[in-house]
Amino acid sequence: MIGNLLGAMSERILMIEDDRGLASMVREYLATSSIDVTVCHDAASGLATLERGAFDALILDVMLPDRDGFDICRSVRARSSIPIVMLTARGDETDRIVGLELGADDYLPKPFNPRELLARLRAVLRRTTAGAQAPGGEVARYGNLEIDRNARVVRLEGVERPLTAYQFDLLCALADNAGRVMTRDMLMSRVRGDSHEAFDRSIDVHVSRIRSAIEEDPAHPRRILTIRGTGYVFARRPDE
């Protein structure tokens, strides 16, 4: 369902937000950067529009009049890899963590600067299209785990495993430094960059999601190991 950005005149974004004033402001601001925003003010029309159209990303409010935004995020992520940026009214860390656990790529607390929203959208879109822009193919194999950077797909025993764009890049950052302990700050800097706010717990949430996708027993991981008080290390072989 993700639209093809390469060669397109502009990105197409779907925004599901019941605050009409905010939605109008975002649409007008993003239009100045050649981003076409389609706005829906409730979950029902938003999901129907998402099914009918080809969009490059979804901006999703947590609090909607007819359905919880977290529930929508879970539903969309179950059938699509479209990048999702969630808007949280309180900016509560718990809301952010829940959104990440359900598969959101990023979060932004209200009120926010539209310039920051643009930066975050650009970041998730870059991560999504990076593989398509890379020449040739590059598949890294670690036992029964394959990381296909060109297709941006992870396979475990030949079966594709679902990861968000952010989680895929986080896994690549760990795998690129296999055997080396990576602190949370190092991982946040490599994946998100220094320009965006991040917090340690977000890394932990994403690592948990990655483990659920690639570990045979996520409760007892053998591929991505926790170094207590420091960060994580990627083992080239599960028995390392």
CSV table of C-alpha atoms in Angstrom, one decimal:
chain,number,residue,atom,x,y,z
A,1,MET,CA,0.0,0.0,0.0
A,2,ILE,CA,3.0,2.3,0.2
A,3,GLY,CA,3.2,4.5,-2.8
A,4,ASN,CA,6.2,4.6,-5.1
A,5,LEU,CA,8.2,7.7,-4.2
A,6,LEU,CA,10.7,7.3,-6.9
A,7,GLY,CA,9.9,9.6,-9.8
A,8,ALA,CA,6.8,10.9,-8.1
A,9,MET,CA,5.9,14.5,-8.1
A,10,SER,CA,5.1,14.5,-4.4
A,11,GLU,CA,4.6,12.2,-1.4
A,12,ARG,CA,1.0,11.3,-0.6
A,13,ILE,CA,0.2,11.3,3.1
A,14,LEU,CA,-3.0,10.2,4.8
A,15,MET,CA,-3.8,12.0,8.1
A,16,ILE,CA,-6.5,10.7,10.4
A,17,GLU,CA,-7.1,13.6,12.8
A,18,ASP,CA,-10.4,14.9,14.3
A,19,ASP,CA,-9.1,18.3,15.1
A,20,ARG,CA,-10.0,20.1,11.9
A,21,GLY,CA,-8.0,23.2,12.6
A,22,LEU,CA,-4.8,21.2,13.3
A,23,ALA,CA,-5.4,19.0,10.2
A,24,SER,CA,-5.8,22.1,8.0
A,25,MET,CA,-2.7,23.7,9.4
A,26,VAL,CA,-0.6,20.5,8.8
A,27,ARG,CA,-2.0,20.1,5.2
A,28,GLU,CA,-1.2,23.7,4.3
A,29,TYR,CA,2.3,23.5,5.8
A,30,LEU,CA,3.3,20.2,4.2
A,31,ALA,CA,2.0,21.4,0.8
A,32,THR,CA,4.8,23.9,0.8
A,33,SER,CA,7.2,20.9,0.7
A,34,SER,CA,5.3,19.2,-2.1
A,35,ILE,CA,3.6,16.8,0.2
A,36,ASP,CA,0.0,16.0,-0.7
A,37,VAL,CA,-2.1,15.4,2.5
A,38,THR,CA,-5.5,13.7,2.5
A,39,VAL,CA,-7.3,14.3,5.7
A,40,CYS,CA,-10.0,12.2,7.3
A,41,HIS,CA,-11.6,13.2,10.6
A,42,ASP,CA,-12.7,9.8,11.9
A,43,ALA,CA,-11.4,6.2,11.9
A,44,ALA,CA,-14.1,4.7,9.6
A,45,SER,CA,-13.5,7.1,6.7
A,46,GLY,CA,-9.7,7.1,7.3
A,47,LEU,CA,-9.5,3.3,7.0
A,48,ALA,CA,-11.7,3.2,4.0
A,49,THR,CA,-9.5,5.9,2.3
A,50,LEU,CA,-6.4,4.0,3.2
A,51,GLU,CA,-7.8,0.8,1.5
A,52,ARG,CA,-8.7,2.7,-1.6
A,53,GLY,CA,-5.6,4.8,-2.1
A,54,ALA,CA,-1.8,4.4,-2.4
A,55,PHE,CA,-0.2,6.5,0.4
A,56,ASP,CA,3.4,6.8,1.4
A,57,ALA,CA,2.8,7.4,5.1
A,58,LEU,CA,0.1,7.7,7.7
A,59,ILE,CA,-0.2,10.4,10.4
A,60,LEU,CA,-2.5,8.9,13.0
A,61,ASP,CA,-4.1,10.7,16.1
A,62,VAL,CA,-4.4,8.5,19.2
A,63,MET,CA,-7.7,10.0,20.3
A,64,LEU,CA,-10.5,9.7,17.6
A,65,PRO,CA,-14.2,10.0,18.1
A,66,ASP,CA,-15.1,6.6,16.8
A,67,ARG,CA,-12.1,4.3,17.5
A,68,ASP,CA,-8.9,4.3,19.5
A,69,GLY,CA,-5.8,5.2,17.5
A,70,PHE,CA,-3.8,2.4,19.1
A,71,ASP,CA,-6.4,-0.1,17.8
A,72,ILE,CA,-6.2,1.4,14.4
A,73,CYS,CA,-2.4,1.2,14.4
A,74,ARG,CA,-2.5,-2.4,15.4
A,75,SER,CA,-5.0,-3.2,12.6
A,76,VAL,CA,-3.1,-1.3,9.9
A,77,ARG,CA,0.3,-2.8,10.9
A,78,ALA,CA,-1.2,-6.3,10.7
A,79,ARG,CA,-1.7,-5.9,6.9
A,80,SER,CA,0.6,-3.1,5.8
A,81,SER,CA,4.2,-1.8,6.3
A,82,ILE,CA,3.2,1.8,5.6
A,83,PRO,CA,5.2,4.2,7.9
A,84,ILE,CA,3.0,5.4,10.8
A,85,VAL,CA,3.6,8.6,12.8
A,86,MET,CA,1.3,8.8,15.8
A,87,LEU,CA,0.2,12.0,17.4
A,88,THR,CA,-0.3,11.9,21.2
A,89,ALA,CA,-2.3,14.5,23.0
A,90,ARG,CA,-0.4,14.3,26.3
A,91,GLY,CA,3.0,13.3,25.1
A,92,ASP,CA,3.0,10.8,27.9
A,93,GLU,CA,5.9,8.3,27.7
A,94,THR,CA,3.4,5.5,28.2
A,95,ASP,CA,1.4,6.5,25.1
A,96,ARG,CA,4.6,6.6,23.1
A,97,ILE,CA,5.7,3.2,24.2
A,98,VAL,CA,2.3,1.6,23.5
A,99,GLY,CA,2.4,3.1,20.0
A,100,LEU,CA,5.8,1.8,19.3
A,101,GLU,CA,4.9,-1.6,20.6
A,102,LEU,CA,2.0,-1.7,18.2
A,103,GLY,CA,4.2,-1.0,15.3
A,104,ALA,CA,4.3,2.8,14.9
A,105,ASP,CA,7.5,4.1,13.3
A,106,ASP,CA,7.6,7.4,15.3
A,107,TYR,CA,5.5,9.5,17.6
A,108,LEU,CA,5.0,13.2,18.2
A,109,PRO,CA,3.3,14.8,21.2
A,110,LYS,CA,0.9,17.7,20.9
A,111,PRO,CA,1.3,20.6,20.6
A,112,PHE,CA,4.0,20.3,18.0
A,113,ASN,CA,5.9,22.4,15.5
A,114,PRO,CA,4.8,21.5,12.0
A,115,ARG,CA,8.5,21.7,11.0
A,116,GLU,CA,9.3,18.9,13.3
A,117,LEU,CA,6.5,16.8,11.9
A,118,LEU,CA,7.9,17.4,8.4
A,119,ALA,CA,11.4,16.3,9.6
A,120,ARG,CA,10.0,13.1,11.2
A,121,LEU,CA,8.0,12.3,8.1
A,122,ARG,CA,11.1,12.8,5.9
A,123,ALA,CA,13.0,10.5,8.2
A,124,VAL,CA,10.6,7.6,8.1
A,125,LEU,CA,10.2,8.0,4.3
A,126,ARG,CA,13.9,7.9,3.8
A,127,ARG,CA,14.2,4.8,5.8
A,128,THR,CA,11.4,3.2,3.8
A,129,THR,CA,12.8,4.1,0.4
A,130,ALA,CA,16.5,3.6,1.1
A,131,GLY,CA,16.6,0.0,0.0
A,132,ALA,CA,14.8,0.8,-3.3
A,133,GLN,CA,17.4,3.5,-4.1
A,134,ALA,CA,20.4,1.3,-3.4
A,135,PRO,CA,22.0,-0.2,-6.4
A,136,GLY,CA,22.2,-4.0,-6.6
A,137,GLY,CA,21.3,-6.4,-3.8
A,138,GLU,CA,22.9,-7.0,-0.5
A,139,VAL,CA,21.8,-9.9,1.7
A,140,ALA,CA,23.6,-10.6,5.0
A,141,ARG,CA,23.2,-14.1,6.4
A,142,TYR,CA,23.6,-15.0,10.1
A,143,GLY,CA,22.7,-18.7,10.3
A,144,ASN,CA,19.0,-19.0,9.6
A,145,LEU,CA,18.6,-15.2,9.7
A,146,GLU,CA,18.7,-13.2,6.5
A,147,ILE,CA,18.8,-9.4,6.3
A,148,ASP,CA,18.0,-8.2,2.7
A,149,ARG,CA,18.9,-4.6,2.7
A,150,ASN,CA,17.8,-4.0,-0.9
A,151,ALA,CA,14.3,-5.3,-0.4
A,152,ARG,CA,14.4,-4.1,3.3
A,153,VAL,CA,13.1,-7.5,4.3
A,154,VAL,CA,14.2,-9.8,7.2
A,155,ARG,CA,13.7,-13.6,6.8
A,156,LEU,CA,14.0,-16.3,9.4
A,157,GLU,CA,14.4,-19.7,7.9
A,158,GLY,CA,13.2,-18.2,4.6
A,159,VAL,CA,10.0,-16.8,6.0
A,160,GLU,CA,9.6,-13.0,6.0
A,161,ARG,CA,9.3,-11.5,9.4
A,162,PRO,CA,7.4,-8.1,9.9
A,163,LEU,CA,9.5,-5.1,11.0
A,164,THR,CA,8.8,-1.4,10.7
A,165,ALA,CA,11.3,0.7,8.8
A,166,TYR,CA,12.7,2.0,12.1
A,167,GLN,CA,13.1,-1.5,13.5
A,168,PHE,CA,14.8,-2.7,10.3
A,169,ASP,CA,17.3,0.1,10.5
A,170,LEU,CA,17.9,-0.6,14.2
A,171,LEU,CA,18.5,-4.3,13.4
A,172,CYS,CA,21.0,-3.3,10.6
A,173,ALA,CA,22.8,-1.0,13.0
A,174,LEU,CA,23.2,-3.9,15.5
A,175,ALA,CA,24.2,-6.4,12.8
A,176,ASP,CA,26.7,-4.0,11.3
A,177,ASN,CA,28.5,-4.0,14.6
A,178,ALA,CA,28.1,-7.7,15.4
A,179,GLY,CA,30.1,-8.6,18.5
A,180,ARG,CA,30.3,-5.0,19.6
A,181,VAL,CA,28.3,-3.6,22.5
A,182,MET,CA,26.1,-0.8,21.3
A,183,THR,CA,24.8,1.7,23.9
A,184,ARG,CA,21.3,3.1,23.5
A,185,ASP,CA,22.8,6.5,22.7
A,186,MET,CA,24.9,5.0,19.9
A,187,LEU,CA,21.8,3.3,18.5
A,188,MET,CA,19.6,6.3,18.7
A,189,SER,CA,22.3,8.4,17.0
A,190,ARG,CA,22.8,5.9,14.1
A,191,VAL,CA,19.1,5.3,13.4
A,192,ARG,CA,17.3,8.5,14.3
A,193,GLY,CA,20.1,11.0,14.2
A,194,ASP,CA,20.9,13.7,16.6
A,195,SER,CA,18.2,16.1,15.4
A,196,HIS,CA,15.2,14.4,17.0
A,197,GLU,CA,14.2,13.8,20.5
A,198,ALA,CA,14.5,10.2,21.6
A,199,PHE,CA,14.4,8.4,24.9
A,200,ASP,CA,16.1,5.2,26.1
A,201,ARG,CA,12.9,3.2,26.6
A,202,SER,CA,12.0,3.6,22.9
A,203,ILE,CA,15.1,1.6,22.0
A,204,ASP,CA,14.1,-1.1,24.4
A,205,VAL,CA,10.6,-1.3,23.0
A,206,HIS,CA,11.9,-1.6,19.4
A,207,VAL,CA,14.5,-4.3,20.4
A,208,SER,CA,11.7,-6.2,22.0
A,209,ARG,CA,9.7,-6.1,18.8
A,210,ILE,CA,12.7,-7.2,16.8
A,211,ARG,CA,13.3,-10.1,19.1
A,212,SER,CA,9.7,-11.2,18.7
A,213,ALA,CA,10.3,-11.3,14.9
A,214,ILE,CA,13.7,-13.0,14.7
A,215,GLU,CA,14.3,-14.9,17.9
A,216,GLU,CA,13.1,-18.5,18.3
A,217,ASP,CA,12.4,-17.8,21.9
A,218,PRO,CA,12.0,-14.0,22.4
A,219,ALA,CA,11.9,-14.5,26.2
A,220,HIS,CA,15.4,-16.0,26.1
A,221,PRO,CA,17.1,-14.2,23.2
A,222,ARG,CA,20.3,-15.6,21.7
A,223,ARG,CA,20.7,-13.3,18.8
A,224,ILE,CA,20.3,-9.8,20.3
A,225,LEU,CA,21.7,-9.9,23.8
A,226,THR,CA,21.2,-7.3,26.6
A,227,ILE,CA,24.3,-5.9,28.3
A,228,ARG,CA,22.8,-4.8,31.6
A,229,GLY,CA,23.2,-1.1,32.3
A,230,THR,CA,24.9,-0.5,28.9
A,231,GLY,CA,22.9,-1.6,25.8
A,232,TYR,CA,22.8,-4.5,23.4
A,233,VAL,CA,25.1,-6.7,21.3
A,234,PHE,CA,24.3,-8.7,18.2
A,235,ALA,CA,25.7,-12.2,18.1
A,236,ARG,CA,26.7,-13.5,14.7
A,237,ARG,CA,25.8,-17.0,15.8
A,238,PRO,CA,23.0,-17.7,18.3
A,239,ASP,CA,25.5,-19.8,20.3
A,240,GLU,CA,28.0,-16.9,20.7
